[in-house]
Short mmCIF file of C-alpha atoms in Angstrom, two decimals:
data_model
loop_
_atom_site.label_atom_id
_atom_site.label_comp_id
_atom_site.label_asym_id
_atom_site.label_seq_id
_atom_site.Cartn_x
_atom_site.Cartn_y
_atom_site.Cartn_z
CA MET A 1 -3.12 25.75 -4.42
CA ILE A 2 -0.63 25.41 -7.25
CA THR A 3 0.20 26.23 -10.48
CA THR A 4 2.40 25.14 -13.46
CA ASN A 5 2.35 25.86 -17.20
CA ARG A 6 0.28 22.85 -17.24
CA ILE A 7 -1.09 21.78 -13.93
CA VAL A 8 -3.46 23.17 -10.87
CA LEU A 9 -3.14 21.21 -7.86
CA ARG A 10 -5.70 21.58 -5.65
CA PRO A 11 -7.95 20.38 -2.56
CA VAL A 12 -10.19 18.28 -3.60
CA LEU A 13 -13.88 18.86 -3.68
CA PRO A 14 -17.34 16.56 -3.63
CA SER A 15 -17.91 17.50 -7.00
CA ASP A 16 -14.66 15.05 -7.72
CA TYR A 17 -15.20 11.83 -6.17
CA LEU A 18 -16.90 11.09 -9.80
CA ARG A 19 -14.41 11.19 -11.47
CA LEU A 20 -11.10 10.15 -8.90
CA TYR A 21 -13.52 6.64 -8.65
CA ALA A 22 -13.01 6.83 -12.17
CA ILE A 23 -10.30 6.49 -12.41
CA GLU A 24 -9.89 4.34 -9.58
CA SER A 25 -11.58 1.75 -10.93
CA ASP A 26 -9.84 1.70 -13.95
CA PRO A 27 -9.36 -2.11 -14.42
CA ALA A 28 -5.25 -1.95 -15.99
CA THR A 29 -5.04 -0.82 -12.28
CA ALA A 30 -7.50 -1.76 -10.15
CA LEU A 31 -5.56 -4.66 -9.38
CA THR A 32 -2.57 -2.83 -7.79
CA TRP A 33 -4.80 0.27 -6.10
CA ARG A 34 -5.95 -0.18 -2.20
CA TYR A 35 -9.07 -2.17 -3.12
CA ARG A 36 -7.14 -4.73 -4.29
CA GLY A 37 -10.31 -5.19 -7.28
CA ALA A 38 -12.32 -4.97 -4.61
CA MET A 39 -14.24 -1.14 -5.52
CA PRO A 40 -16.23 -0.56 -2.94
CA PRO A 41 -19.94 1.23 -4.18
CA ILE A 42 -19.88 4.72 -4.87
CA GLU A 43 -22.34 6.04 -1.85
CA GLU A 44 -19.74 3.88 0.56
CA TYR A 45 -16.79 5.79 -1.49
CA GLU A 46 -16.08 9.08 0.50
CA ALA A 47 -16.08 6.97 3.27
CA ALA A 48 -13.35 4.60 1.73
CA LEU A 49 -11.86 7.75 0.17
CA TRP A 50 -10.97 8.91 3.09
CA LYS A 51 -9.38 6.64 5.70
CA GLN A 52 -6.59 6.82 7.15
CA THR A 53 -6.07 9.77 5.13
CA GLN A 54 -5.52 13.92 5.83
CA GLN A 55 -6.00 15.30 1.96
CA ILE A 56 -6.48 15.04 -0.98
CA MET A 57 -5.20 17.60 -3.89
CA VAL A 58 -6.28 16.75 -7.51
CA VAL A 59 -4.41 16.96 -10.63
CA GLU A 60 -6.01 19.99 -12.91
CA GLY A 61 -5.13 19.79 -16.75
CA ARG A 62 -4.86 23.50 -16.75
CA ASP A 63 -4.84 23.58 -20.86
CA THR A 64 -8.72 21.54 -20.43
CA GLY A 65 -9.39 21.99 -17.05
CA THR A 66 -10.18 17.82 -16.32
CA VAL A 67 -9.08 15.98 -12.72
CA VAL A 68 -6.18 13.97 -14.75
CA GLY A 69 -5.50 12.18 -11.61
CA TYR A 70 -4.55 12.60 -7.51
CA LEU A 71 -2.83 12.99 -4.81
CA GLN A 72 -3.03 11.67 -1.33
CA LEU A 73 -2.20 12.72 1.96
CA HIS A 74 -2.56 9.38 4.39
CA ASP A 75 -1.69 8.05 7.76
CA LEU A 76 0.10 10.71 9.18
CA ASP A 77 2.65 10.09 11.84
CA LEU A 78 3.29 13.67 13.78
CA ARG A 79 4.73 12.56 16.68
CA ALA A 80 8.17 10.82 14.34
CA GLY A 81 7.33 13.35 11.74
CA HIS A 82 5.80 11.62 8.65
CA GLY A 83 3.81 11.18 5.93
CA TRP A 84 3.12 8.77 2.68
CA VAL A 85 2.36 9.46 -0.20
CA SER A 86 0.33 8.23 -2.78
CA LEU A 87 0.00 8.82 -6.41
CA TYR A 88 -2.84 7.98 -8.89
CA SER A 89 -2.87 8.34 -11.95
CA GLY A 90 -5.90 8.57 -14.88
CA PRO A 91 -5.96 5.90 -17.76
CA GLU A 92 -6.08 7.93 -20.42
CA HIS A 93 -3.40 10.69 -18.74
CA ARG A 94 -0.18 7.55 -17.82
CA GLY A 95 2.86 8.98 -19.60
CA SER A 96 1.64 12.72 -19.92
CA GLY A 97 3.83 13.21 -17.08
CA LEU A 98 1.02 15.46 -15.52
CA VAL A 99 0.00 14.05 -12.41
CA MET A 100 4.47 12.88 -11.34
CA GLU A 101 4.46 17.10 -12.17
CA GLY A 102 1.82 17.35 -9.24
CA GLY A 103 3.87 15.37 -7.91
CA LEU A 104 6.38 17.79 -6.55
CA ALA A 105 4.18 20.70 -6.61
CA PHE A 106 2.95 18.65 -3.97
CA THR A 107 5.52 17.73 -2.14
CA GLU A 108 6.09 21.41 -1.79
CA TRP A 109 2.55 22.38 -0.72
CA ALA A 110 3.04 19.70 2.43
CA PHE A 111 5.96 20.41 3.06
CA ASN A 112 5.37 24.42 3.20
CA GLU A 113 1.76 23.05 5.64
CA TRP A 114 2.50 19.86 7.73
CA PRO A 115 5.44 19.82 9.86
CA ILE A 116 6.53 16.55 9.24
CA ARG A 117 10.40 15.50 7.94
CA TRP A 118 10.08 12.51 5.91
CA LEU A 119 7.52 11.82 3.23
CA TYR A 120 7.01 8.21 2.25
CA ALA A 121 5.75 6.23 -1.08
CA HIS A 122 5.18 3.34 -1.72
CA SER A 123 5.85 1.80 -5.77
CA PHE A 124 5.61 -1.68 -6.75
CA GLU A 125 8.22 -2.84 -8.77
CA HIS A 126 6.75 -1.64 -12.42
CA ASN A 127 6.07 1.75 -10.55
CA VAL A 128 9.10 2.66 -9.39
CA HIS A 129 10.67 3.91 -12.60
CA SER A 130 8.32 6.97 -12.08
CA PHE A 131 10.82 7.43 -9.08
CA GLU A 132 13.65 7.24 -10.53
CA SER A 133 14.97 10.55 -11.95
CA GLY A 134 13.84 11.96 -8.21
CA ILE A 135 17.06 9.32 -6.81
CA ARG A 136 19.41 9.67 -8.62
CA ARG A 137 18.41 13.64 -8.91
CA GLY A 138 19.23 12.89 -4.82
CA SER A 139 15.60 14.19 -3.53
CA ALA A 140 14.08 11.35 -3.35
CA VAL A 141 15.42 8.31 -1.85
CA ARG A 142 15.43 4.64 -2.32
CA LEU A 143 14.85 3.89 1.18
CA GLY A 144 14.75 -0.41 0.50
CA VAL A 145 12.31 -3.28 -1.27
CA LEU A 146 9.83 -5.31 0.97
CA ARG A 147 10.32 -8.34 -1.49
CA GLU A 148 7.25 -10.45 -3.16
CA ARG A 149 5.74 -8.58 -0.84
CA MET A 150 2.26 -8.08 -2.31
CA LEU A 151 -0.20 -10.29 -4.81
CA VAL A 152 -0.56 -8.76 -7.64
CA ASP A 153 -2.76 -10.51 -10.21
CA GLY A 154 -1.76 -14.16 -9.34
CA GLU A 155 2.01 -12.88 -8.65
CA PHE A 156 3.94 -12.15 -6.16
CA THR A 157 5.14 -8.44 -6.56
CA ASP A 158 8.31 -6.06 -5.27
CA VAL A 159 7.35 -2.88 -2.78
CA HIS A 160 10.41 -0.13 -3.02
CA VAL A 161 9.55 2.08 0.20
CA ILE A 162 10.37 5.86 -1.31
CA GLY A 163 11.51 8.90 0.98
CA ILE A 164 11.60 12.39 0.13
CA GLU A 165 13.33 14.47 3.14
CA ARG A 166 12.47 18.05 4.03
CA GLU A 167 16.38 19.26 4.12
CA ARG A 168 17.07 17.51 1.17
CA TRP A 169 14.28 18.54 -0.82
CA PHE A 170 14.57 22.36 0.17
CA ALA A 171 18.73 21.77 -1.85
CA SER A 172 17.79 19.63 -4.45
CA THR A 173 18.19 21.70 -7.76
CA VAL A 174 14.37 19.81 -8.55
CA ARG A 175 12.93 22.10 -6.60
CA ARG A 176 14.89 24.92 -6.86
CA ARG A 177 14.02 24.39 -11.11
CA PHE A 178 10.07 23.68 -10.51
CA ASN A 179 10.00 26.91 -8.30
CA THR A 180 12.10 28.85 -10.98
CA LEU A 181 9.32 27.91 -13.48
CA ARG A 182 6.92 28.28 -11.54
CA GLU A 183 7.21 31.30 -10.65
CA ARG A 184 8.04 32.22 -14.98
CA GLU A 185 5.26 31.41 -15.53
CA ASN A 186 3.10 33.28 -12.84
CA ARG A 187 4.76 36.13 -13.69
CA SER A 188 3.48 35.49 -18.12
CA SER A 189 0.37 34.56 -16.52
CA ALA A 190 -0.55 38.08 -14.83
CA LEU A 191 0.83 39.74 -18.12
CA PHE A 192 -1.91 37.23 -19.85
CA ASN A 193 -4.95 38.55 -21.39
CA ARG A 194 -7.62 35.40 -21.33
CA ASP A 195 -10.34 37.16 -22.70
CA THR A 196 -8.39 38.77 -25.79
CA GLN A 197 -6.15 35.45 -26.37
CA GLU A 198 -2.64 38.11 -26.22
CA TYR A 199 -0.16 39.34 -23.97
CA CYS A 200 -0.32 42.18 -21.59
CA PRO A 201 2.57 44.54 -22.67
CA ARG A 202 2.47 45.01 -19.00
CA GLU A 203 1.00 44.13 -15.56
CA PRO A 204 -3.23 45.07 -16.04
CA ASP A 205 -5.27 48.24 -14.58
CA LYS A 206 -5.98 47.39 -10.62
CA ASP A 207 -9.88 48.74 -12.27
CA MET B 1 6.92 -6.62 47.05
CA THR B 2 9.46 -10.26 45.58
CA GLU B 3 6.94 -12.51 44.36
CA SER B 4 7.81 -16.19 45.44
CA PRO B 5 8.37 -19.20 42.21
CA ILE B 6 5.82 -21.35 42.34
CA PRO B 7 6.57 -24.98 43.27
CA GLY B 8 7.58 -26.73 39.26
CA ALA B 9 6.04 -23.77 37.79
CA GLN B 10 8.59 -22.76 34.92
CA PRO B 11 8.44 -19.62 32.40
CA GLY B 12 6.94 -21.05 29.84
CA TRP B 13 4.80 -18.69 27.03
CA ARG B 14 0.54 -18.62 26.73
CA LEU B 15 -1.81 -17.04 24.11
CA ILE B 16 -2.73 -13.89 25.01
CA SER B 17 -6.36 -13.49 26.26
CA ALA B 18 -8.28 -10.59 27.38
CA ALA B 19 -7.23 -10.20 30.61
CA ASP B 20 -3.89 -9.52 29.30
CA VAL B 21 -4.60 -5.95 28.43
CA PRO B 22 -3.70 -4.37 31.30
CA PHE B 23 -0.50 -5.62 30.80
CA VAL B 24 0.07 -4.94 27.32
CA TYR B 25 -0.57 -1.64 28.58
CA GLU B 26 1.98 -0.78 31.23
CA LEU B 27 4.27 -3.34 28.99
CA VAL B 28 3.92 0.01 26.17
CA THR B 29 4.47 2.17 28.65
CA LEU B 30 7.72 0.75 29.96
CA VAL B 31 9.12 0.35 26.62
CA ASP B 32 7.11 4.10 25.34
CA PRO B 33 7.62 5.17 22.55
CA ARG B 34 9.27 1.69 21.13
CA TRP B 35 6.01 0.26 20.52
CA TRP B 36 5.59 1.94 17.79
CA ARG B 37 2.43 1.21 16.83
CA PHE B 38 0.74 2.42 20.56
CA SER B 39 2.95 5.06 20.76
CA ARG B 40 2.61 6.75 18.24
CA LYS B 41 -0.29 8.52 19.14
CA GLY B 42 0.18 8.99 21.98
CA LEU B 43 -0.93 5.92 24.88
CA GLU B 44 -4.27 7.20 25.89
CA PRO B 45 -6.34 4.06 26.31
CA SER B 46 -9.03 4.04 23.97
CA ILE B 47 -6.55 4.63 20.91
CA LEU B 48 -4.53 1.30 22.21
CA LEU B 49 -8.23 -0.89 22.97
CA GLU B 50 -8.53 0.63 18.97
CA ASN B 51 -5.03 0.13 17.40
CA ALA B 52 -4.94 -3.99 19.34
CA GLN B 53 -7.78 -4.64 16.82
CA SER B 54 -5.43 -4.86 14.08
CA VAL B 55 -3.52 -7.87 16.53
CA ALA B 56 -4.34 -11.29 14.40
CA ALA B 57 -2.92 -13.39 17.60
CA GLY B 58 -0.82 -12.80 20.19
CA VAL B 59 1.70 -14.69 23.15
CA ILE B 60 2.70 -13.70 26.68
CA ILE B 61 5.65 -14.90 27.85
CA HIS B 62 5.90 -15.54 31.65
CA ASN B 63 8.29 -16.25 33.97
CA GLU B 64 8.63 -18.96 37.02
CA THR B 65 5.93 -16.94 38.96
CA GLY B 66 3.75 -17.44 36.74
CA ARG B 67 3.61 -13.51 36.71
CA PRO B 68 4.18 -12.05 32.05
CA VAL B 69 6.77 -10.36 31.23
CA ALA B 70 7.08 -10.45 27.20
CA CYS B 71 4.03 -10.15 25.78
CA GLY B 72 4.70 -10.52 21.59
CA VAL B 73 2.54 -9.97 18.50
CA LEU B 74 1.44 -10.73 15.20
CA THR B 75 -0.63 -7.79 13.10
CA ASP B 76 -0.57 -7.27 10.06
CA ALA B 77 -1.91 -10.70 8.53
CA GLY B 78 -4.07 -10.06 5.25
CA ALA B 79 -4.71 -11.46 1.60
CA SER B 80 -0.36 -11.03 0.99
CA THR B 81 0.48 -13.81 3.48
CA THR B 82 2.72 -11.59 5.38
CA GLY B 83 2.48 -10.86 9.01
CA THR B 84 4.61 -8.63 11.13
CA LEU B 85 6.16 -9.81 14.63
CA GLU B 86 5.96 -7.38 17.67
CA TYR B 87 8.17 -8.13 20.34
CA PHE B 88 8.36 -6.94 23.94
CA ALA B 89 9.41 -7.50 27.53
CA ARG B 90 9.80 -5.90 30.53
CA PRO B 91 13.24 -3.26 30.55
CA ASP B 92 14.92 -5.78 32.68
CA GLU B 93 17.86 -7.86 31.71
CA ARG B 94 15.28 -11.40 32.82
CA SER B 95 12.48 -10.25 31.51
CA LEU B 96 14.65 -10.08 27.99
CA SER B 97 16.52 -13.36 28.46
CA LEU B 98 12.93 -14.89 28.86
CA ALA B 99 11.97 -12.87 25.66
CA ARG B 100 15.63 -14.14 23.89
CA GLN B 101 14.84 -17.64 25.68
CA PHE B 102 11.06 -18.28 23.82
CA ALA B 103 11.81 -16.13 20.60
CA PRO B 104 12.46 -19.62 18.25
CA GLU B 105 8.92 -21.25 19.01
CA ILE B 106 7.17 -17.90 19.54
CA ILE B 107 8.05 -17.63 15.22
CA ARG B 108 8.05 -21.36 14.99
CA ALA B 109 4.94 -20.91 16.56
CA ALA B 110 4.06 -17.83 13.73
CA PHE B 111 5.38 -20.25 11.69
CA THR B 112 3.06 -22.76 12.17
CA GLY B 113 -0.17 -21.17 13.26
CA SER B 114 -1.07 -19.19 10.42
CA PRO B 115 -0.33 -19.26 7.16
CA ILE B 116 2.78 -16.85 6.28
CA ARG B 117 5.22 -17.23 4.07
CA ARG B 118 7.17 -13.66 4.69
CA LEU B 119 7.40 -12.66 8.77
CA TYR B 120 8.46 -8.95 9.70
CA HIS B 121 9.77 -7.11 12.13
CA GLU B 122 10.17 -3.72 12.68
CA ARG B 123 12.80 -1.81 15.46
CA PHE B 124 14.95 1.23 16.46
CA GLU B 125 17.74 1.39 16.40
CA GLY B 126 17.64 1.70 19.79
CA ASP B 127 15.51 -1.46 20.50
CA PRO B 128 17.10 -4.31 23.18
CA ASP B 129 17.28 -7.56 22.08
CA VAL B 130 14.58 -9.52 22.16
CA LEU B 131 15.27 -11.75 18.83
CA GLY B 132 18.94 -13.06 20.19
CA GLU B 133 19.51 -16.34 17.87
CA MET B 134 16.64 -15.31 15.47
CA ALA B 135 18.09 -11.69 14.98
CA ASN B 136 21.01 -13.40 12.12
CA LEU B 137 17.16 -14.98 10.07
CA PHE B 138 15.58 -11.47 9.53
CA GLU B 139 17.44 -9.59 6.26
CA VAL B 140 17.04 -5.95 6.40
CA GLU B 141 14.16 -4.68 3.20
CA VAL B 142 14.11 -1.57 4.20
CA THR B 143 15.11 1.45 6.64
CA TYR B 144 13.97 4.98 7.09
CA PRO B 145 17.01 6.30 9.21
CA SER B 146 16.34 9.81 11.60
CA PHE B 147 12.42 7.71 11.80
CA ALA B 148 11.67 9.33 15.64
CA GLN B 149 13.15 10.59 18.42
CA VAL B 150 13.62 9.06 21.46
CA ALA B 151 15.02 9.83 24.45
CA GLY B 152 15.52 12.78 23.23
CA ARG B 153 17.65 11.41 19.84
CA LEU B 154 16.79 10.67 16.40
CA GLU B 155 16.47 6.64 16.00
CA GLN B 156 16.55 5.50 12.45
CA ARG B 157 14.58 1.61 11.98
CA THR B 158 14.26 -1.18 10.23
CA VAL B 159 12.70 -3.57 9.12
CA SER B 160 13.51 -6.65 8.64
CA ALA B 161 12.08 -9.71 7.28
CA LEU B 162 11.41 -13.79 8.04
CA THR B 163 10.96 -15.85 5.37
CA ARG B 164 9.67 -19.80 6.03
CA GLU B 165 12.06 -21.28 3.34
CA ARG B 166 14.64 -19.59 5.93
CA PHE B 167 12.82 -20.80 9.02
CA SER B 168 12.69 -24.48 7.53
CA GLU B 169 16.11 -24.46 7.01
CA TRP B 170 17.24 -23.35 10.05
CA ALA B 171 14.46 -25.06 12.38
CA ALA B 172 15.53 -28.69 10.30
CA THR B 173 19.54 -27.60 11.81
CA SER B 174 18.36 -27.07 15.04
CA THR B 175 16.84 -29.28 18.15
CA GLY B 176 13.95 -25.39 18.25
CA GLU B 177 13.77 -25.49 21.75
CA ALA B 178 13.75 -23.37 23.57
CA HIS B 179 17.57 -22.52 25.42
CA THR B 180 18.95 -19.85 27.50
#
C-alpha cells in the first residue's frame, strides 16, 4: 500500500469488483479498453478481470474513500524481466490527476515489489498526453508508435508504446519529488489527530 | 546419417499440420530463446501446445529431401485486421537460405489468405536474417532496448510492420517468385 496526500494505492478486494465493473462499463471509453465494448456479464467479470493479470491495485481518493480508478500489472515476463501496466480512470475523475498520481505510486510499488527491469504501457493516440510529462522529464520513454494499430469506433488509431526503465525510474527527479512529498505527508499524518481534526504538537502517545 | 534427395523433389512449402508439432518443438529448442512466444515461459511442452492455440495459420518449409527446415506462423490475427508473422529456421546456412528464398511466397500467402492490412514481424537484434529481400519492406515501429538476455547478453527487440499497400507495390514490380 502507498499513501500520498490525495490517494491510497492498495490491492483490489472482491468488494471493489462492482466499482471496477462500473468504471470499465463507461460508454465513453468502453470501446477503447480491453473488452472493446463487449463487457462480460458481471458473473464472469472476476475471471475476465484477472486474465493474464498478476496484480490489480486500486486508487482510492483519500477525501472520499471512493475508488477513482485502478491499475493492472499484467503479462509479466520474468524471463525478460518486464511487465505491462494498464490504467483505468473513473469517468468523473478523469483530468483530476488522481489516477496519474496512482500511476506514480504504482510504478514505485512495481519496481520495489517485482523483479522487473521494464514496465511497459500501451496508450492510444488520444490518451498519450497523460504520459508526455513523464517523457519530457525523462522518467518514461516512448519506444515507438504502432501506426493505425487498433480499430476504435470504426476508425484506425495509433498505439504508442511507453516504457519505464527501472534504473531510470529510481534515478528520476519525478520519483524523488514524489517520495519527498509522500514522506512529508506521512510525517504530518502521524501528527494529525483524525478524531479531533487537529495537529498534535508532538508524536501521539502510544497508549 | 545423411539424407538423399528424393528424385524430382524440390524444396518448397506446405501448410502446417498437427503432425508438425514435434518439428516445431524441436525448432523452438534449436533457436531458444529467440522464438520468444514459445521460449518466454520455458520449454515445458504443454505450455508450447497452449501457446500454439493462438496460431491462426502456419507453413512448413522443407528441403529437397522433404525434411522440414523452417516454420512460419501467423499469430494475433484479430478484429483490427493485423497479424504477426513469426518465422524461424534451423540454425544452419542451408535452412536459413531456404527460409529467405521462400519468404516472399510466405508473406504473399499471409496477405492473400487473410484480410490483414498490416503484417508485423518481431525480432531480436541477433536473430539471423530469414526474410532476405523482404526485410527491407518492413518498417521498424517499436524498439525495446535491452529486452531480454540471449546467450549472456541483453539484446534489443524490434517490432516492424509491412502494410498491404507497400507489399502490393513491391509485388507489382517483382515476379514474386522464389529465387535464391
